[in-house]
Structure formats: C-alpha cells, structure tokens
Tab-separated table of C-alpha atoms and ligand atoms in Angstrom:
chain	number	residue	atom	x	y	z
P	11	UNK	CA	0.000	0.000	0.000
P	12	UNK	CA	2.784	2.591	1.139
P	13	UNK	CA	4.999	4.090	-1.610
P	14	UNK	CA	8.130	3.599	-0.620
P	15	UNK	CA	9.214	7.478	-2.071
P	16	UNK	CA	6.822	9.210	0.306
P	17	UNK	CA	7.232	9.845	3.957
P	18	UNK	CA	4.643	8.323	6.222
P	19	UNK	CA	2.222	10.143	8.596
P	20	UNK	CA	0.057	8.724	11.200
P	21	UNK	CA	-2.492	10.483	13.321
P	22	UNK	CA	-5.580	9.509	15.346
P	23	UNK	CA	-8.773	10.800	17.231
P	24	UNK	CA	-10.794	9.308	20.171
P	25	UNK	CA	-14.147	8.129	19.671
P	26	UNK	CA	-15.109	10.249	22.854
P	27	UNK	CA	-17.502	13.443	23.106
P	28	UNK	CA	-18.047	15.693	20.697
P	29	UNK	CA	-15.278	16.759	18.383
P	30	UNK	CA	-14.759	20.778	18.135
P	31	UNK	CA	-13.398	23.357	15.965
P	32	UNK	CA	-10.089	23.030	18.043
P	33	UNK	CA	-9.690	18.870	17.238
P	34	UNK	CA	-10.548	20.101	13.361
P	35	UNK	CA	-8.102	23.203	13.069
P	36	UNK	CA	-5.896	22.126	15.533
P	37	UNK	CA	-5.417	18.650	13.830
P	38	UNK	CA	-7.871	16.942	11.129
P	39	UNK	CA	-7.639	20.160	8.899
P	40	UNK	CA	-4.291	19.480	8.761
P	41	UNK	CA	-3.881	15.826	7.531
P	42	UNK	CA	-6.380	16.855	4.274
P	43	UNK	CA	-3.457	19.018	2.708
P	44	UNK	CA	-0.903	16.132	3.791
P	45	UNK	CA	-2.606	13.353	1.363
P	46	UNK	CA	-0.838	14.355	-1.711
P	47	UNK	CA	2.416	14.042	-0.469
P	48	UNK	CA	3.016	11.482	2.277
P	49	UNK	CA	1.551	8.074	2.963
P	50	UNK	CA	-1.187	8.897	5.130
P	51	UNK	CA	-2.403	6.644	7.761
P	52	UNK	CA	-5.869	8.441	10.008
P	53	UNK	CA	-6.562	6.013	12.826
P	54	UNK	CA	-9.736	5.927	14.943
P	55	UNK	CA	-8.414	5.308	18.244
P	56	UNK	CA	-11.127	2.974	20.098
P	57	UNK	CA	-9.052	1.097	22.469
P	58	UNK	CA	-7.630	4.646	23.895
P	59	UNK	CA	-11.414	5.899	24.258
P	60	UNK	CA	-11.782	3.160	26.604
P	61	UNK	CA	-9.127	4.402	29.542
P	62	UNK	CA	-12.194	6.201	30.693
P	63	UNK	CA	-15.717	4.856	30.784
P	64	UNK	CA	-17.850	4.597	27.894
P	65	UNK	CA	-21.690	4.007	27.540
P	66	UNK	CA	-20.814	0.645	24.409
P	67	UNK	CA	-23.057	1.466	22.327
P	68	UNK	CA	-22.620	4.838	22.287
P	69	UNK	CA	-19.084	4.752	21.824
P	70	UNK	CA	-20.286	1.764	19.009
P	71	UNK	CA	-21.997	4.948	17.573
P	72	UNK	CA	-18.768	7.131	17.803
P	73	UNK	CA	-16.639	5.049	15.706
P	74	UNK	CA	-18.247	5.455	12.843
P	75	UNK	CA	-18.880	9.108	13.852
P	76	UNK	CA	-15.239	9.723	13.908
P	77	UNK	CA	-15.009	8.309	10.284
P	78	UNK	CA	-17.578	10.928	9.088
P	79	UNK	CA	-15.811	13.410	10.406
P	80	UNK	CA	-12.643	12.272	9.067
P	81	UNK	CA	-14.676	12.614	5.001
P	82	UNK	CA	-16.436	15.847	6.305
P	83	UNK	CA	-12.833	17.148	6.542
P	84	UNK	CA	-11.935	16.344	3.682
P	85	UNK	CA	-9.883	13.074	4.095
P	86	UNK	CA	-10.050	10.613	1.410
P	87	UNK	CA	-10.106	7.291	1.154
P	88	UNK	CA	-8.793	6.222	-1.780
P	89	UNK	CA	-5.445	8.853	-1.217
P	90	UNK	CA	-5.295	7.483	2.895
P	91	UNK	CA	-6.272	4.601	4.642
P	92	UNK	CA	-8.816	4.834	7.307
P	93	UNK	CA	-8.881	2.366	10.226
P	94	UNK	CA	-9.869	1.475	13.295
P	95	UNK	CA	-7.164	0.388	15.821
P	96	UNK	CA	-9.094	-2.560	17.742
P	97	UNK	CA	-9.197	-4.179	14.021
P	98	UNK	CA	-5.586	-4.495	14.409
P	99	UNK	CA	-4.635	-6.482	17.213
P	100	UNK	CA	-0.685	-5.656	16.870
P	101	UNK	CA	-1.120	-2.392	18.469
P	102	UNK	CA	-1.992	-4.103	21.601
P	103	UNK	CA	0.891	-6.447	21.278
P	104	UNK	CA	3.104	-3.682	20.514
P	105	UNK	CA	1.948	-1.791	23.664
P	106	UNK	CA	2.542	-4.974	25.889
P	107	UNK	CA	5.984	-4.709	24.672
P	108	UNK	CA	6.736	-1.554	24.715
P	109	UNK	CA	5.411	-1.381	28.390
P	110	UNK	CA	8.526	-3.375	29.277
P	111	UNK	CA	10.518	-0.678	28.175
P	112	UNK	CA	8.503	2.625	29.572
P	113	UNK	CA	9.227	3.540	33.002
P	114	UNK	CA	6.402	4.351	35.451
P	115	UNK	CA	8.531	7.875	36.469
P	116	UNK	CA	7.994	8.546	32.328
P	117	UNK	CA	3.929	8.147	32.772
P	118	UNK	CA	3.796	10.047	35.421
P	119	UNK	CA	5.706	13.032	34.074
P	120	UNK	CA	2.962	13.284	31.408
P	121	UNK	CA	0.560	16.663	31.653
P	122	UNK	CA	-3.135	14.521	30.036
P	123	UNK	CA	-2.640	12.014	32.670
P	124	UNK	CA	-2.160	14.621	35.367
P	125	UNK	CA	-5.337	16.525	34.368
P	126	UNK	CA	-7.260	13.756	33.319
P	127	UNK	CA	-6.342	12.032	36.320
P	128	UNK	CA	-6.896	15.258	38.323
P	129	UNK	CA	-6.126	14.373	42.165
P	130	UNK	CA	-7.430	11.270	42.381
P	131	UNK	CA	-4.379	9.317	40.232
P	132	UNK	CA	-4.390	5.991	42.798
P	133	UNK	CA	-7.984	5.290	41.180
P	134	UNK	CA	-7.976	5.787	37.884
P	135	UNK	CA	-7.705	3.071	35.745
P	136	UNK	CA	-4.282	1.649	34.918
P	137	UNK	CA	-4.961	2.206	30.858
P	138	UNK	CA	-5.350	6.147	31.298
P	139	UNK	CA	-2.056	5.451	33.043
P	140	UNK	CA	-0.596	3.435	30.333
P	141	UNK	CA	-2.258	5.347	27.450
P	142	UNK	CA	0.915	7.096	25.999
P	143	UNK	CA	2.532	3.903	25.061
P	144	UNK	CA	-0.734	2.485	23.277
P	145	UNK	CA	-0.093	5.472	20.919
P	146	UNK	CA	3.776	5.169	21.032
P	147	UNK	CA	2.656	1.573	19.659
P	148	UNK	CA	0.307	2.882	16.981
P	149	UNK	CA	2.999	5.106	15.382
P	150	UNK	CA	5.640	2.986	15.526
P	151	UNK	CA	3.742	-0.119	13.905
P	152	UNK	CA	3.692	1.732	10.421
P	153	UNK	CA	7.448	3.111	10.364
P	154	UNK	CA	6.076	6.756	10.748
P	155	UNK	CA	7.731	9.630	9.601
P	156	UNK	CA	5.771	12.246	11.375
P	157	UNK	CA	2.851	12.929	13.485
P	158	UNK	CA	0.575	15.614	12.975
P	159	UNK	CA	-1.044	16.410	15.755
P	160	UNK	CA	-2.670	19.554	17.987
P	161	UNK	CA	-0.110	20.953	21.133
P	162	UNK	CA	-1.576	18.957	23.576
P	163	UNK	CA	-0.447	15.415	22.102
P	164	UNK	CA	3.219	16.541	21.623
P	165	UNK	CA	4.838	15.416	24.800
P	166	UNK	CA	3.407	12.270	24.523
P	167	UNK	CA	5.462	11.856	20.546
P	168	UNK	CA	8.173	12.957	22.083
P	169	UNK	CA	7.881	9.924	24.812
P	170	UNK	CA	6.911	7.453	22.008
P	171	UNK	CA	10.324	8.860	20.361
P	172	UNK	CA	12.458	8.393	23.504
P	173	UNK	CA	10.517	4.542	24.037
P	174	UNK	CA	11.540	4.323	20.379
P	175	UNK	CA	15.334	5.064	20.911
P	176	UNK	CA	15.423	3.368	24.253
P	177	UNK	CA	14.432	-0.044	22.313
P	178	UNK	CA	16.485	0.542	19.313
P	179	UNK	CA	19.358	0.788	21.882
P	180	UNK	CA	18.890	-1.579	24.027
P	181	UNK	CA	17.946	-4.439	21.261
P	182	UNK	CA	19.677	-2.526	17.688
P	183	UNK	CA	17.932	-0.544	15.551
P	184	UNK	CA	14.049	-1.239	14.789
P	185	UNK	CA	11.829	1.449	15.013
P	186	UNK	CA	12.127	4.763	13.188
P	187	UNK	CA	12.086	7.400	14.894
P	188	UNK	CA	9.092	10.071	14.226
P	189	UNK	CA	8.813	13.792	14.462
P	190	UNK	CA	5.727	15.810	15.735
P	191	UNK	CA	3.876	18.414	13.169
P	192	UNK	CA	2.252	20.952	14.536
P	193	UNK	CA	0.369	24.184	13.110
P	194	UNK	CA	2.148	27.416	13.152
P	195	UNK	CA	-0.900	29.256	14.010
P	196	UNK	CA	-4.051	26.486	15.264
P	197	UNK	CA	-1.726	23.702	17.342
P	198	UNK	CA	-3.601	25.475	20.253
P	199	UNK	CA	-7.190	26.580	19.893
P	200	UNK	CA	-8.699	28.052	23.350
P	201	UNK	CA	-11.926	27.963	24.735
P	202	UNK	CA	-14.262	30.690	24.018
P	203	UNK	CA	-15.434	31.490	27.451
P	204	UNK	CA	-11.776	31.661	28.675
P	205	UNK	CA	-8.675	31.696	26.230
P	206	UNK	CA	-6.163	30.736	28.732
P	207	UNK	CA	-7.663	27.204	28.746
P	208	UNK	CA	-7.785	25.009	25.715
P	209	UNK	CA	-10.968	23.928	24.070
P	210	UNK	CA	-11.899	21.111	25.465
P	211	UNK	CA	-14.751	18.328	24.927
P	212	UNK	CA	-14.558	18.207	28.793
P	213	UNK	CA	-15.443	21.334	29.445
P	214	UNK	CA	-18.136	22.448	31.795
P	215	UNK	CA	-19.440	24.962	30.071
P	216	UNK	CA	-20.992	24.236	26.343
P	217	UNK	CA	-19.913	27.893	25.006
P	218	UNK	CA	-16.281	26.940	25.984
P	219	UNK	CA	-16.413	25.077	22.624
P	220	UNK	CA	-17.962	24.698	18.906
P	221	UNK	CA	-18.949	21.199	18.448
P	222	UNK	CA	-18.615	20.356	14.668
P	223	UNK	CA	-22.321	19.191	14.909
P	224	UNK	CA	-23.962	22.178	16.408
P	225	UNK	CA	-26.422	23.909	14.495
P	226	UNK	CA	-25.038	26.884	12.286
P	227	UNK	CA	-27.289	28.877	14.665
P	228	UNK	CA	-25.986	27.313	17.766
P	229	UNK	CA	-22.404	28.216	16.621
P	230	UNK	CA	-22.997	31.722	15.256
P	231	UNK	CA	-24.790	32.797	18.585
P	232	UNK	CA	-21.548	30.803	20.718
P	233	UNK	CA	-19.490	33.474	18.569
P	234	UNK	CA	-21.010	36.298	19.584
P	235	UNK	CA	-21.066	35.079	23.608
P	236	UNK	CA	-17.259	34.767	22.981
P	237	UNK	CA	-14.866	36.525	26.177
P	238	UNK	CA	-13.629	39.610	24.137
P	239	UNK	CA	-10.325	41.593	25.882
P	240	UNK	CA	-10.129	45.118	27.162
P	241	UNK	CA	-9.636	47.739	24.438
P	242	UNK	CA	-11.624	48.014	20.931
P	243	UNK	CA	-8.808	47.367	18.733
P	244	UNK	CA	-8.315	43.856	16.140
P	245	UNK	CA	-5.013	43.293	16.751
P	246	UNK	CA	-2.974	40.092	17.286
P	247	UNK	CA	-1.188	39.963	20.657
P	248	UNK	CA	-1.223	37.051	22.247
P	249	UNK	CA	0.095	37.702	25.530
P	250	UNK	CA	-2.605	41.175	25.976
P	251	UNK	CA	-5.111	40.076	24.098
P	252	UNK	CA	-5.569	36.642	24.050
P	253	UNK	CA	-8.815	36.320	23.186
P	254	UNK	CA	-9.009	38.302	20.260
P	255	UNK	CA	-5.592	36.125	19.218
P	256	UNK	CA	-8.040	33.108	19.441
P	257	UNK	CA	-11.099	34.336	17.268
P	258	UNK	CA	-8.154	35.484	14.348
P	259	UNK	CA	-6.720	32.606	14.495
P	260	UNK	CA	-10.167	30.811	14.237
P	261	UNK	CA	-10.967	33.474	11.426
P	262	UNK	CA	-7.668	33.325	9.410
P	263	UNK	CA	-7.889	29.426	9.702
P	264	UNK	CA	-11.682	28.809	8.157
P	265	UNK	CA	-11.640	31.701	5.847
P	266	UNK	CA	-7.834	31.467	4.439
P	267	UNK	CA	-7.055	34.881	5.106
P	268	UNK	CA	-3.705	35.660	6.888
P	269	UNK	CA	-3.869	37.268	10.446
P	270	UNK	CA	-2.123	40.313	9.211
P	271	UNK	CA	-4.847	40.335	6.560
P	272	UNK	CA	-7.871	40.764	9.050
P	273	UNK	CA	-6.019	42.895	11.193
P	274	UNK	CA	-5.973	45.577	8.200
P	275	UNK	CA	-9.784	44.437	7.069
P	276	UNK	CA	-10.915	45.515	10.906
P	277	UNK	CA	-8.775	48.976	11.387
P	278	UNK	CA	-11.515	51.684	12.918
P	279	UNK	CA	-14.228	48.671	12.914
P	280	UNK	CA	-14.986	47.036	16.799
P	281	UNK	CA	-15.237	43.801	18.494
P	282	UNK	CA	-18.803	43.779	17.447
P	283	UNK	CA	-18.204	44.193	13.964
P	284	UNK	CA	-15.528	41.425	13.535
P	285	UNK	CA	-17.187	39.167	15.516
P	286	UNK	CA	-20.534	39.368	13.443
P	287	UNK	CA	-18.551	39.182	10.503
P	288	UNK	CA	-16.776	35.539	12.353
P	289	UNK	CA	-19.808	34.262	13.066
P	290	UNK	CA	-20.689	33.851	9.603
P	291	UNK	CA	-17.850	32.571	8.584
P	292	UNK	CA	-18.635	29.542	11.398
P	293	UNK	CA	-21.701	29.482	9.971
P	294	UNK	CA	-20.976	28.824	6.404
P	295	UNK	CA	-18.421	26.432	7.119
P	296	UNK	CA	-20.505	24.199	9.397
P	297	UNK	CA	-23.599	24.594	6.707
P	298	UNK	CA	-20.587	22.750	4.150
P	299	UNK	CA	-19.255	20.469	6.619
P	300	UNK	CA	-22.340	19.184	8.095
P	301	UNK	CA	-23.596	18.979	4.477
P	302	UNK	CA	-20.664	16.631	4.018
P	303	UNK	CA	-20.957	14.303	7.257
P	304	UNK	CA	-24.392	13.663	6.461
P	305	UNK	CA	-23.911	12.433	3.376
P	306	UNK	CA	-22.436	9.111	3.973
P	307	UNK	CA	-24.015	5.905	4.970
P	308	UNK	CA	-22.901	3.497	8.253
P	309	UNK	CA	-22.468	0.598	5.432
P	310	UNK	CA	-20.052	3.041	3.372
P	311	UNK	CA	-18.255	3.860	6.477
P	312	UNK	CA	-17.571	0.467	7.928
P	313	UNK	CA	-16.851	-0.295	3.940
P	314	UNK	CA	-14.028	2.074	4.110
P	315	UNK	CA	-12.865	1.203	7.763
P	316	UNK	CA	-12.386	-2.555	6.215
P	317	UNK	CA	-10.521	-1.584	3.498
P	318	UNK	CA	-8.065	0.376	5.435
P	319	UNK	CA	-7.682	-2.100	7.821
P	320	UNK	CA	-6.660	-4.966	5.291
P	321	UNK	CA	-4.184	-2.826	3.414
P	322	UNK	CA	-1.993	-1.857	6.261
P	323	UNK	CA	-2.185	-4.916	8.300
P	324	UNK	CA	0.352	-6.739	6.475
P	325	UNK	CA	3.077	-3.527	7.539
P	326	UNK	CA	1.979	-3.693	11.327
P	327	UNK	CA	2.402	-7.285	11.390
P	328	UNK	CA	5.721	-7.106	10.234
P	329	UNK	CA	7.025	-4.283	12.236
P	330	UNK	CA	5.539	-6.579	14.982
P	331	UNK	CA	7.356	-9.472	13.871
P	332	UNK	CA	10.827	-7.958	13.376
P	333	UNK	CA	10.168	-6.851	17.119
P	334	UNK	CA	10.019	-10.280	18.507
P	335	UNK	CA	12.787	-11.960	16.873
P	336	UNK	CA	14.675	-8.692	18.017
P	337	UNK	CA	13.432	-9.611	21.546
P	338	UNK	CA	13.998	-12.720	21.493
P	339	UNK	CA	10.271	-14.663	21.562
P	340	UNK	CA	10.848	-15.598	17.979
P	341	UNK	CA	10.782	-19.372	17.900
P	342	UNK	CA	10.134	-19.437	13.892
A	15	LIG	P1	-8.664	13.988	20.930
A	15	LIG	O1	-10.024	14.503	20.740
A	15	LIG	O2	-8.118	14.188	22.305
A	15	LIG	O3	-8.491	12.589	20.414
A	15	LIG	O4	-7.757	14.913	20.028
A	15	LIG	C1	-7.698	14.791	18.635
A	15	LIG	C2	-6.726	15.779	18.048
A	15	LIG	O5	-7.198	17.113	18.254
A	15	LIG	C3	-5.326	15.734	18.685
A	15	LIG	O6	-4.361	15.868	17.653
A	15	LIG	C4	-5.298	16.928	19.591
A	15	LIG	O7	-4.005	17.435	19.786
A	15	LIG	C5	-6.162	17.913	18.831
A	15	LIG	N1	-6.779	18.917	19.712
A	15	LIG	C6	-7.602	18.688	20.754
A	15	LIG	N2	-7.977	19.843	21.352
A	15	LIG	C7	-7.367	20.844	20.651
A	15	LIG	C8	-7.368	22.268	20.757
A	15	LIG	N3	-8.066	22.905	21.691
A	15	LIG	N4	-6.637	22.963	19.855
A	15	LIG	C9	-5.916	22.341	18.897
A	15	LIG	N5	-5.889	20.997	18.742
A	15	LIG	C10	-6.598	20.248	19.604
A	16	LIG	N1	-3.806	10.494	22.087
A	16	LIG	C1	-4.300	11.172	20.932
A	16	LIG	C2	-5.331	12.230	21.355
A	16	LIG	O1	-5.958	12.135	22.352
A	16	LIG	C3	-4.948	10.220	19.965
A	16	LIG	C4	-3.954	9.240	19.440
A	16	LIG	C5	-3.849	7.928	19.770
A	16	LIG	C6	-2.936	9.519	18.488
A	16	LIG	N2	-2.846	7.337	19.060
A	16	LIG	C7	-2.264	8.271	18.278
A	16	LIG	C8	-2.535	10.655	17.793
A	16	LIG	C9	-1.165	8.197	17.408
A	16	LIG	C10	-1.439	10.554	16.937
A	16	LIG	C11	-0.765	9.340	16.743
A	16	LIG	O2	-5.525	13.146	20.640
C-alpha cells in the first residue's frame, strides 16, 4: 500500500464526546493538505477511548462518527487509509511490549494524565495510566515519519520517540524514529469562554467550545457570547489580548485569510463588527461540513474502515514481527 518514495504520517482521534473546531483546526484540517504528499495513515483510536468509561453502544456509535468526520474534513479514502485500531490487534501487542521498556517515572511526568487524572491518580484506571505507550505503539507499527497532531499530544510523541530510541538501543535498531507536526498558528485553539484554557470536549461549560455538529445557529450565537479583551482594537497579541488572538486565528484558519490580513480588514471597525462578521464565517463552514458528514451511509463507512484495515495490516504485522525476533520470543 505505502509508496516507498513518500514519507509516512500517522495520526488519530478518540471516539469520545463531541469533536470541536479546536480537534478540526488544531489537527484533522491538517492531515487533508498532507494526502498528496506522504503516505497517510488516520486512525480511529477505540481502544484509547476506553481508559475512561464509555456508555458501548454509544461509543459503538462514535466510531463510525469519527469516520464521518474524518470525510467531512476532507480526508479521502482512496489517497489514505482509514482504520480502526481494535481491528488491528498488533497495536496491543506492541503496547505490551513496549510497556517493558517505559518507566512508570515517564507516565507520570505526562501533563493529560495529570489533568485527566486530576487528584485522584491511585484510582484511575491503569490504561489512562498506560495510554501514551498504546499510541507510542500505533505510530511505531507503520514506520512513521511524522505525526501531525494539535499541542496537547506533543509530549506524549516525544515519549513514544524516547521509548523508540530506548528499544532501538537496548535491542539494535528497529523502530524509526518520528517527528511531531504541529500548526504554526491552530496547534492550540482556546476555549471561548476563557482563552487561557484550551478547548476542550470536557469542558463544563458548552460555550467553551464549537462542536462540529452544532447547528449553524448554535455556533454563530456561541461566537457572539465569545470573552472579548479590554480595548476596541483587532489586533494580534497574544500575551494582551488573548482572546481576540483566538477568534483570528479561528478566522484566518476557516476563511484562508492571513492574520495580518484581518487585522488591516478591521482597522476603525470594533469587536462587534468582527465578531458578526466571524460568526458567519462559522456558519458557512458548518452549513458545508455538516452537508458533508451527512452524506455518507454506516455501510459506506464500515466499507471504508475494512478496506483500510486490510491494506496496512500486512506492515503492522511485520514491524511486529521484526520486534520479537529482536526480543527474542521468535521461535520461527
Ligand atoms: P482527541 O479529541 O483528544 O483525540 O484529540 C484529537 C486531536 O485534536 C489531537 O491531535 C489533539 O491534539 C487535537 N486537539 C484537541 N484539542 C485541541 C485544541 N483545543 N486545539 C488544537 N488541537 C486540539
Ligand atoms: N492520544 C491522541 C489524542 O488524544 C490520539 C492518538 C492515539 C494519536 N494514538 C495516536 C494521535 C497516534 C497521533 C498518533 O488526541
């Protein structure tokens, strides 16, 4: 399946909550531009949703959810492969591996377990614990290049890269070692009822976020509830004004307009102005997207999550199987 001239990329999203504009700027709207030149590998992550409690069959429902939003974006299938990680069991073996080589002092170092885990770590389960090596196994399986991802996720590449070079020294070299890829502008999108927290599908409050599937209405009206900053002015300063940074960078990502661009388009105009002007921009893009989601059926969708599956199987299993002889379980 993988040309062997092109660079690989893998990336993945949790079948959990709602996604937002921050998991579609911050990562999906990424990948779609990536297609044409690397091998592109979009995973749906199930077995990491599962570190916290999930209703089954809603998080049944979510899988496929995932994949729609994956097409909404703009991913295709015939230029990427689509999959769902359970289908693979050698990410699982991979992770039991790789355990023996992370260190608990690593996991706890990690900033999503602390906040996820919040103050109660002794209770939570032992996957949330162990979840950073379940995706050092996913991106290693495929000889990955690079990792697009939002901020958030970037410690936990550089761990897979250090479990990577930890192996590779202790048993000679196996795994290649990926790099993160992050936005410029986007790696970071912050909620709009307080932009020095990220959005978040866990957050309290519903207008701390855009959920791809609220109405156009919904959305446009979250827009205009948005925290604004002291002053009048639409200018980008992230430190001062960080929540007009946000809604530009928002802006500038949906409408392809460069910051610098909007600042001049707003000179003498308000927060009012620009942020009527914003939430049509929402607006219209959610009208396309949502267009898009719907217009797939379940059978199409597990169709696609098949195919994907059986083409990059045979690459997992032998990453897989180069790591046991190199281990030494190998009796073949
Ligand atoms: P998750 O929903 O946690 O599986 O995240 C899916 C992707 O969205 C990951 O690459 C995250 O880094 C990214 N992401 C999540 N929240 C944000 C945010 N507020 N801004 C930018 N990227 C984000
Ligand atoms: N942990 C990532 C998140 O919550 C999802 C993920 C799992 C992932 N495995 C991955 C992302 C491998 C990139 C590569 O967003």
């Amino acid at each position: 399946m993988t040309n062997a001239n092109k660079q690989t990329i893998f990336s993945g999203v949790q079948p959990t909550g709602n996604l937002h504009l921050g998991n579609y700027l911050g990562a999906i709207s990424q990948w779609v531009p990536m297609q044409e030149q690397y091998n592109a590998i979009f995973c749906v992550v199930d077995y990491h949703a599962i570190t916290v409690k999930q209703d089954p069959a809603d998080l049944n429902k979510r899988i496929v959810e995932i994949v729609r939003h994956y097409l909404a974006s703009g991913i295709n299938p015939k230029k990427s492969v689509i999959f769902q990680q359970s289908a693979i069991t050698a990410h699982t073996e991979l992770a039991w591996i790789l355990n023996t080589v992370a260190r608990i002092s690593d996991l706890k170092k990690m900033t999503q377990f602390k906040d996820k885990a919040g103050k109660d770590q002794e209770n939570v389960s032992v996957g949330l614990f162990d979840y950073p090596v379940l995706m050092a196994a996913d991106i290693l399986l495929y000889n990955t290049d690079a990792v697009p991802v939002g901020e958030d996720q970037k410690q936990h590449v550089e761990l897979c890269r250090d479990l990577a070079k930890r192996f590779n020294h202790q048993f000679g070299e196996t795994f290649k070692i990926p790099e993160v890829i992050m936005r410029k502008e986007g790696a970071r999108i912050m909620g709009l009822d307080d932009p020095t927290k990220k959005m978040s599908k866990s957050a309290s409050s519903p207008v701390n976020y855009i959920a791809l599937n609220d109405t156009p209405e919904v959305a446009a009206k979250k827009i205009m509830r948005a925290t604004t900053d002291s002053g009048t002015e639409i200018k980008y300063d992230k430190e001062n004004k960080p929540a007009i940074a946000n809604l530009l960078t928002i802006y500038s990502l949906l409408d392809n307009k460069t910051i610098k661009e909007l600042e001049k388009q707003y000179i003498g105009k308000g927060y009012g102005d620009f942020k009527k002007d914003l939430a049509e921009v929402v607006k219209n893009f959610l009208v396309k997207y949502q267009e898009k989601y719907n217009s797939y059926t379940d059978e199409e969708i597990k169709t696609i999550l098949k195919q994907g599956a059986k083409k990059i199987k045979p690459i997992a299993e032998e990453v897989l199987n180069k790591v046991k002889t190199k281990i030494g379980i190998n009796i073949n």
